[in-house]
Each structure stands twice: as C-alpha cells, then as structure tokens.
Coordinates of C-alpha atoms in Angstrom, one line a residue:
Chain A
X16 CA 0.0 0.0 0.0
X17 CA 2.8 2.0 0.8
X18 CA 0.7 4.4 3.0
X19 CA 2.0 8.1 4.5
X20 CA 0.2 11.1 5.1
X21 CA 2.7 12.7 2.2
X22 CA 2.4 14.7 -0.8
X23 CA 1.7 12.5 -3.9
X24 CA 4.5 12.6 -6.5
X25 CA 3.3 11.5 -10.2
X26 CA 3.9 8.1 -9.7
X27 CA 3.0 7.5 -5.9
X28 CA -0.5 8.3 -4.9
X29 CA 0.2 7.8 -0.9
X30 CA -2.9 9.2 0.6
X31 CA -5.0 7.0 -1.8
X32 CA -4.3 3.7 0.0
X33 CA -6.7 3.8 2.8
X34 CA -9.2 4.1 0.7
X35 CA -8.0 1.4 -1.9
X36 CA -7.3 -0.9 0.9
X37 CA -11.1 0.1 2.4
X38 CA -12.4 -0.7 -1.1
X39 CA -10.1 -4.0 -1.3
X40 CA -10.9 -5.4 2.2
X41 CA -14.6 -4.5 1.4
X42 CA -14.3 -6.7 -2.1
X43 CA -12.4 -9.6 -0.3
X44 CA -14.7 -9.3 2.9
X45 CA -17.7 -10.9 0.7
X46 CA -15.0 -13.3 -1.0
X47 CA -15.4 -15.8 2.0
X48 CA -11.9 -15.8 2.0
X49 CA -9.9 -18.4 4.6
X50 CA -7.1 -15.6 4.9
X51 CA -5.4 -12.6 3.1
X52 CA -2.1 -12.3 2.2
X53 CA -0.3 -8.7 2.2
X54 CA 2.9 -9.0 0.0
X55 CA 4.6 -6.1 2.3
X56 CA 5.5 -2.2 2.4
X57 CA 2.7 -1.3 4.6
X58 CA 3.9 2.2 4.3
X59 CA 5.8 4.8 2.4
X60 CA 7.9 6.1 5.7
X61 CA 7.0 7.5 9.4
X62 CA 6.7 4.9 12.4
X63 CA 3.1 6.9 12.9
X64 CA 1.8 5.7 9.0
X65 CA 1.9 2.5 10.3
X66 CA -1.4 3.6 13.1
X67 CA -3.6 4.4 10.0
X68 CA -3.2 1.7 7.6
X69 CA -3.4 -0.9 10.2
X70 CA -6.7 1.0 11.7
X71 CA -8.1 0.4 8.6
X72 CA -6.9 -3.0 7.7
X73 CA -9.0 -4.2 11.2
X74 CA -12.1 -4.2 9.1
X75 CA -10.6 -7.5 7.3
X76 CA -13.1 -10.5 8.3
X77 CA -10.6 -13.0 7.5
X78 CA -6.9 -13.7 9.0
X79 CA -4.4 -11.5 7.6
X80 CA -0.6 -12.2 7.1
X81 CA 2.3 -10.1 6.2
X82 CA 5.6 -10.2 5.3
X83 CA 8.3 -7.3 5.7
X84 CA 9.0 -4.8 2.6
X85 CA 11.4 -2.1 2.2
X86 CA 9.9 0.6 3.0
X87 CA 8.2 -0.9 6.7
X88 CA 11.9 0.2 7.1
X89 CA 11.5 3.9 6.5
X90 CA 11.5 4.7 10.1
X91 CA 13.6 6.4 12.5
X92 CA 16.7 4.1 13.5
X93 CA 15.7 3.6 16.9
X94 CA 12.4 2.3 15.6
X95 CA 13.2 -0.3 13.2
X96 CA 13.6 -3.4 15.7
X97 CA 10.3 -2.4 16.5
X98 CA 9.0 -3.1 13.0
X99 CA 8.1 -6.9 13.1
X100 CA 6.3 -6.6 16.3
X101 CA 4.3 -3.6 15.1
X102 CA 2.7 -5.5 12.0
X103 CA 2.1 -8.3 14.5
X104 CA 4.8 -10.9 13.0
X105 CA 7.4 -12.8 15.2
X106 CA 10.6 -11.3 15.9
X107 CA 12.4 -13.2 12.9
X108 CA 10.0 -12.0 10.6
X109 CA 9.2 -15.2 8.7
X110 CA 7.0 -18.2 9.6
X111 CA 4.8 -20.5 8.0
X112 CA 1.2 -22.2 8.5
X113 CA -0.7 -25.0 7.2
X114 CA -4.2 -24.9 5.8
X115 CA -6.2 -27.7 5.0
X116 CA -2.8 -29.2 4.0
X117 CA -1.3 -26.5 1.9
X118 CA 1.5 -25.3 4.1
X119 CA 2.2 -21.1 3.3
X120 CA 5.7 -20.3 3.9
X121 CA 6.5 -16.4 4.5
X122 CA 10.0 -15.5 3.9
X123 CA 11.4 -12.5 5.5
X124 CA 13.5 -11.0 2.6
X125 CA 14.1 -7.5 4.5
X126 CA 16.8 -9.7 6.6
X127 CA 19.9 -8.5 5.1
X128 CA 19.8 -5.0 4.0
X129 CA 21.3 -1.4 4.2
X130 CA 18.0 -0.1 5.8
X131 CA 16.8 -2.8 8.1
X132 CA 19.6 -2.3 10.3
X133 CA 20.8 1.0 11.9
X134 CA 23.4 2.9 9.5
X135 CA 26.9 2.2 10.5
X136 CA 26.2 -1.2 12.4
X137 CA 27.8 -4.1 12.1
X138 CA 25.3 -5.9 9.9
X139 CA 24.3 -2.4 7.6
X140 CA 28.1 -2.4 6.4
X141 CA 27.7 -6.8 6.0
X142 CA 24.9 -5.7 3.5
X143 CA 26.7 -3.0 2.0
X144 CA 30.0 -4.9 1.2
X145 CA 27.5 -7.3 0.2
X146 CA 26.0 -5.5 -2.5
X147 CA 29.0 -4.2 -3.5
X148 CA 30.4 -7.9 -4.3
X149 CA 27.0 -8.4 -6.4
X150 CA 27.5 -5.0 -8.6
X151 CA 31.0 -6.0 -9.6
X152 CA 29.7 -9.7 -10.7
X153 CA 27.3 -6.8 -12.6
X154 CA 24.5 -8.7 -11.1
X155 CA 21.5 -6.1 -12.1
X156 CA 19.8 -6.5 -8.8
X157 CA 22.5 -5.4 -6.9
X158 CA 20.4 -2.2 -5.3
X159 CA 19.8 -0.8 -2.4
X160 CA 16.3 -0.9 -2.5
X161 CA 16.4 -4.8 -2.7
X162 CA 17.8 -7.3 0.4
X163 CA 18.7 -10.7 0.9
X164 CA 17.7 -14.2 3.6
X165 CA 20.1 -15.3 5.8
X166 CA 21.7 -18.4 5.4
X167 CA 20.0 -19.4 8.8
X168 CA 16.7 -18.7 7.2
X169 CA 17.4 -20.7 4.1
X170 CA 17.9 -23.4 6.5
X171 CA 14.8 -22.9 7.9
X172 CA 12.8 -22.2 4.8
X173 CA 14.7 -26.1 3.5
X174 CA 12.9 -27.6 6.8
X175 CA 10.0 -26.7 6.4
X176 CA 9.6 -27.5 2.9
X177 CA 11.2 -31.3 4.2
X178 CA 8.6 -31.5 7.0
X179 CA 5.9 -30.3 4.0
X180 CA 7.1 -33.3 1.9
X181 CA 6.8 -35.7 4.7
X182 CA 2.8 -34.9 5.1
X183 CA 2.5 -34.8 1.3
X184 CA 1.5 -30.7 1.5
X185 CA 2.0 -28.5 -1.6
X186 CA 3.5 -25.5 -1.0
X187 CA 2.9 -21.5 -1.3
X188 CA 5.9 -19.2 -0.6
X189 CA 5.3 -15.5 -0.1
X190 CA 8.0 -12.5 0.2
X191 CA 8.0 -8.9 -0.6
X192 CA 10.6 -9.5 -3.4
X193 CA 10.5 -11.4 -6.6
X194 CA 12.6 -14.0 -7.5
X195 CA 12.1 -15.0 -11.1
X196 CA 12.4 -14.1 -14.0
X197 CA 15.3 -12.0 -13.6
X198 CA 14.7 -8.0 -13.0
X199 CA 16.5 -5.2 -11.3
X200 CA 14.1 -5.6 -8.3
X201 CA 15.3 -9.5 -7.5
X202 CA 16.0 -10.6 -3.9
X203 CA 20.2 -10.4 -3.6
X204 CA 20.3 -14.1 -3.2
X205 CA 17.1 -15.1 -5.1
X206 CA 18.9 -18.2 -6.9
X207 CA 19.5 -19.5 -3.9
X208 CA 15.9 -19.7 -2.6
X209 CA 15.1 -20.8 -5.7
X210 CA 16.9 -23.6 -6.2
X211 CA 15.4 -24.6 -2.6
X212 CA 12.1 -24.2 -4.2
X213 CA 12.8 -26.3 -7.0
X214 CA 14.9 -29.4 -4.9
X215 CA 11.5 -29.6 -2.8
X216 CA 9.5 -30.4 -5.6
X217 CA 6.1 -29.3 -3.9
X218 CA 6.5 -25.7 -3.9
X219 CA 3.4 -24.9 -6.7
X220 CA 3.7 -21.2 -6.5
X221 CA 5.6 -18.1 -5.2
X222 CA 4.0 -15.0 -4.4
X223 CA 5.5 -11.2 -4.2
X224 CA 5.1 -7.0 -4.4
X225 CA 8.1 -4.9 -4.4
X226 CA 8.1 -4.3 -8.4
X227 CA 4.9 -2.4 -9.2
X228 CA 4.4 -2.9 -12.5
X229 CA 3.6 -6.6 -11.6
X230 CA 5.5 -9.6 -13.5
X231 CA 4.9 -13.3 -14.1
X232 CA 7.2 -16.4 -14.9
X233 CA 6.6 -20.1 -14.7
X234 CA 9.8 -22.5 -14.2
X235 CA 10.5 -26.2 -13.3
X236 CA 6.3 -26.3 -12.3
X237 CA 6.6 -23.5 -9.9
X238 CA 4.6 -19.8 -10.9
X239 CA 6.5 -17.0 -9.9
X240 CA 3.0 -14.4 -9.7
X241 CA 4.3 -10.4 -8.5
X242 CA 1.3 -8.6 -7.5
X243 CA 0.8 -5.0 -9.1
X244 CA 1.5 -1.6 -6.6
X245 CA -1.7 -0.6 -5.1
X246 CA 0.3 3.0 -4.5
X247 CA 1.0 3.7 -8.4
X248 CA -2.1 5.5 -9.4
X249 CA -4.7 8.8 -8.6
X250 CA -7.9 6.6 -8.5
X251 CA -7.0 3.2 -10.1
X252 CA -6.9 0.2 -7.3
X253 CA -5.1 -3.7 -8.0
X254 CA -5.3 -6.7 -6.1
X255 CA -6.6 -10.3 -6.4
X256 CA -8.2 -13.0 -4.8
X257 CA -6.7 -16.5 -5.4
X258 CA -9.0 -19.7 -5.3
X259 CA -6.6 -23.0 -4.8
X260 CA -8.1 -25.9 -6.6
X261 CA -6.5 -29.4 -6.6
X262 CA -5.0 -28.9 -10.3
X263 CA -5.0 -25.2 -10.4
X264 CA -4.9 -21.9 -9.5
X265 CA -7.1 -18.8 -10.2
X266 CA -6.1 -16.1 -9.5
X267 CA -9.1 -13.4 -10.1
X268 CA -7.6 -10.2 -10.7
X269 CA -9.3 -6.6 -9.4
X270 CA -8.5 -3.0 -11.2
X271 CA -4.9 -3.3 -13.0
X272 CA -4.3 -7.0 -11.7
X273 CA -4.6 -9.5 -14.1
X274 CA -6.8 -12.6 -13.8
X275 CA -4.8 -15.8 -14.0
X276 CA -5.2 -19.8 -14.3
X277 CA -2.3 -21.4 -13.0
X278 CA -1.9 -25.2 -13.8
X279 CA -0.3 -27.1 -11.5
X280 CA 2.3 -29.8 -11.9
Chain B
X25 CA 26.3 -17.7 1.3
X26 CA 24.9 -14.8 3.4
X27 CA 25.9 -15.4 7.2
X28 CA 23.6 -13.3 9.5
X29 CA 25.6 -10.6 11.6
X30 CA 23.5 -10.0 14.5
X31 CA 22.4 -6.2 15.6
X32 CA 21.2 -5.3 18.9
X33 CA 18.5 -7.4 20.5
X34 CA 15.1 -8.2 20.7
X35 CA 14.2 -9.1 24.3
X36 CA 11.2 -11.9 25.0
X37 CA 10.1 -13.6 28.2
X38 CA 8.6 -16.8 27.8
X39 CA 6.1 -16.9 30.8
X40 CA 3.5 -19.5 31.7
X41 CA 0.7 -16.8 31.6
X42 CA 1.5 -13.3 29.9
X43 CA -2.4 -12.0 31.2
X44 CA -0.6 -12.7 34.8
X45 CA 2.4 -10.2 33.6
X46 CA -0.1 -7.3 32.3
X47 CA -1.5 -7.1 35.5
X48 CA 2.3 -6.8 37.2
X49 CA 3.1 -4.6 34.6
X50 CA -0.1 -2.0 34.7
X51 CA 0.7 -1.9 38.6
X52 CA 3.9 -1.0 37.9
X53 CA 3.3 1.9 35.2
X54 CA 5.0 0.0 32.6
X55 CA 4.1 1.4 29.1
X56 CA 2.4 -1.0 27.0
X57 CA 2.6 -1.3 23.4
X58 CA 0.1 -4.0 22.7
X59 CA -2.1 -5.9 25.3
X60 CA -2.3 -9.5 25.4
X61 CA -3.1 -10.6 22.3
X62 CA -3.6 -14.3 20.5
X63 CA -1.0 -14.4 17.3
X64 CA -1.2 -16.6 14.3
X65 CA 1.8 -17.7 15.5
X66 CA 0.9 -19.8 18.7
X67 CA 1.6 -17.3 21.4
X68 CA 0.1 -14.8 23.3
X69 CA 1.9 -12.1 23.3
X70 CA 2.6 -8.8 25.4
X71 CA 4.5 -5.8 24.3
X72 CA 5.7 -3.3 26.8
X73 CA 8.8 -0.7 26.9
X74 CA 11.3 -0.7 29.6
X75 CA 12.2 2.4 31.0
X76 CA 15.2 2.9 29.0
X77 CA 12.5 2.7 25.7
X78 CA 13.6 -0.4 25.0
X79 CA 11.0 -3.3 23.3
X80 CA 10.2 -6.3 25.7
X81 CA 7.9 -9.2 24.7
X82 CA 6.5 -11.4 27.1
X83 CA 4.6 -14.6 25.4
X84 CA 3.0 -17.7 26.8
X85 CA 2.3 -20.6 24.1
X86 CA -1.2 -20.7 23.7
X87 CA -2.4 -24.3 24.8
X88 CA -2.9 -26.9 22.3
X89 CA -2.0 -24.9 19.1
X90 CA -1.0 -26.6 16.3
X91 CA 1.0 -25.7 12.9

C-alpha cells in the first residue's frame, strides 16, 4: 500500500491507499476468503503511518498475514527493531502455516539490507559490502532498495519444505521481493531460494510485491505471480483473490491486476 | 552464502501466563505497546517498553496450538 500522510509525486498516490485498501478489504470481505495475504510495504515512511493503515486493515473479516518490505523500514533508527512486532509478525519475521494441507511459507527478505539495520552497524556495512560484491559480478539487482535471507533462514525455509514433503503438503511461498524471471528488483540471493524451491519439488507457487508494474514467470512447475502496486495510481486500485483448486490456480484479478489460471504440476 | 551478523536485540520472556504479567506490569506503570493478544503464531503475546524505551515481549504458548 505504501501508505503516509505525504504529498503525492506522479507516480505514488500515498494518501489514496486507505481508501483502496477500504475498497479492497470491502471486495475480499464478501470473497469468503480463509485468509489474506499482504505482499509487504505497509507504508511509504513514518513509524506513525503505520497507526492508520493498520486501523483500517482491522475491518478485514478473514486472518491477515504479512511479510516485511522495504519501506516498513523507513523509520527512524531507533524504531526499526520495532518493525516486526508492530505488524504483529514474530521477531524473525518469517514463519509459516498450514491450511487444510497447503503449508504457506513467508519468507522475511528485508533480513539482510542497508536499511533494516541501523546505519553504521555491524550488519548495515555486511549488506553493504554485500552489494558491492553483487555490482561487480554486474548482477542487475545489486540495489539498495532490494535485500537478501540469511543463510540461517534458508535453512529454515529447506525444513519446512522437508517436514511439507513428509505430510504430502503442496507448498505456497510468499515474500515482498520477486525472485524469477530475472529483474532489477530480485532478492540479492534469489537463486538460492530458488533452487530450494525447486529441490522440494512441492513448492506450486511463489507469491511477491516490491516491483509495481507486476510480473509473471513459470519455471520447473513453480509460478512465480508479483502482484501490481496498489500505490502507483490517482484513482485506479489492484489486487486479487486466489481460489486453490487441486489442479489449479485462479487467480481473479481486481483493477490493473490481471486474472490468471495457474496449472499445476 | 549470506551469514547473519547480528544487531542489537530483541528481548522476549517466555512466561506460563503473559495476562498474569499485564497485571504486574499495569501496577507498575510499565508502558504497553500492545495488550495480550492471540498471534497466528501460537503465542500470546505482550508488548511493553522498559524504562530505557527499549522493546520487551513477554509470550505464553497458547495451549494446544497446532502448525
């Protein structure tokens, strides 16, 4: 949503999103929907934003889960360990859940970053040199604006997808940045996760904000779907519902977002 | 491979009842963040700030949740 009480630039409508997410949550509300899955940057910037966009997210009927972006980040240093617990997420800031034996997996991709950390700290310069090391392999998402997991997180994330196998679960994995097909806006370490994704072989399809303009790739039976910015336009709104099927998934678009049927397997 | 460097801390009590810590807590003029609340995450957590501002989170596993 990317939310602040700011002045609108001609490409970020900031103001709008309470009353895109009003008209959203209003849509999905009569959807019958067993949860609702927010893709991340709750905000624009200011600690405060996040009070208004969360007061109007409380008229959601069904569960809602989140997952870190960017700009959660845009706070004042001394807020940002504050972050996860003020969108109601553990203190890791990824987790996972089962329903009706599709296990969701969130992925907190915020985890290694210039901003997530307080400037001049030990793990702000890690991501730094990090970055660095990516722009000279001229790797095109080497920006600042984009993060990466921990390696104790991919080791987590490869659990979880073992203890999915194990109960014969398929598998949804959600983060606030894409991984695939290749873009400027790409996790640091994307080809890491996915190959994780792809060794499981019951991850069906992953799920992600971050570039606004939206983007789609399928690869080795697993649909990488990156929801449009709600924040981009005056009047316009996106999102989608997504009804899971035993063979496929639709995903019905609203506003911009398109409407999708993804096969599975 | 991206090791995690670690960056301050996050402080969280693990208590058999965080409803019985509220109570302490209100006595006490502790400010509260968040009140008791169920997560999606099997614990019912408390938020408060300790006098130097700094976050505390006292949890109890909620009873017979499952993942």
């Amino acid at each position: 949503m990317q939310y602040c009480d700011c002045t609108p630039t001609e490409v970020r409508f900031y103001r709008k999103s309470t009353d895109k997410l009003q008209e959203c949550l209003e849509t999905l509300n009569q959807q019958n929907l067993a949860f609702i899955l927010d893709v991340g940057d709750l905000i624009d910037r200011d600690y405060n934003s996040f009070d208004t966009i969360l007061q109007e997210y409380q008229q959601a009927k069904a569960q809602v889960y989140r997952t870190l972006g960017n700009h959660d980040y845009s706070v004042e240093p001394d807020q940002l360990a504050e972050v996860p617990a003020r969108i109601g997420l553990p203190p890791a800031g990824y987790y996972d859940f089962v329903h009706e034996n599709w296990r969701f997996i969130v992925l907190n991709g915020t985890e290694v970053s210039t901003y997530t950390h307080p400037p001049g700290s030990k793990a702000s310069q890690q991501a730094e040199k990090l970055m660095e090391e990516l722009e000279k392999e001229g790797k095109s998402w080497a920006k600042p604006w984009n993060a990466g997991v921990s390696n104790q997180q991919l080791r987590w994330l490869e659990q979880r997808l073992k203890k999915a196998r194990r109960t014969n679960q398929k598998v949804i994995v959600m983060s606030h940045y894409p991984l695939y097909p290749e873009n400027p806006h790409n996790l640091w370490n994307a080809e890491q996760v996915i190959m994780a994704l792809e060794q499981s072989g019951n991850v069906v399809a992953y799920f992600n904000g971050h570039n606004h303009a939206g983007n789609y790739g399928h690869k080795k039976d697993i649909h990488y779907l990156n929801f449009k910015g709600m924040v981009d336009t005056p009047d316009q709104n996106t999102f989608a519902a997504v009804h899971v099927y035993a063979d496929h998934l639709q995903v019905q678009g609203f506003g911009r977002e398109d409407s999708r049927e993804l096969a599975l397997g | 491979m991206i090791q995690l460097v670690t960056n301050g801390f996050y402080t969280m009590f693990v208590v058999d009842n965080t409803d019985e810590v509220f109570k302490i807590a209100k006595t006490e003029g502790f400010e509260v963040l968040s009140e008791p609340t169920d997560t999606f995450y099997g614990q019912r957590r408390l938020l408060l700030k300790d006098p130097n501002g700094a976050l505390v989170d006292v949890s109890s596993p909620i009873p017979n949740f499952e993942f």
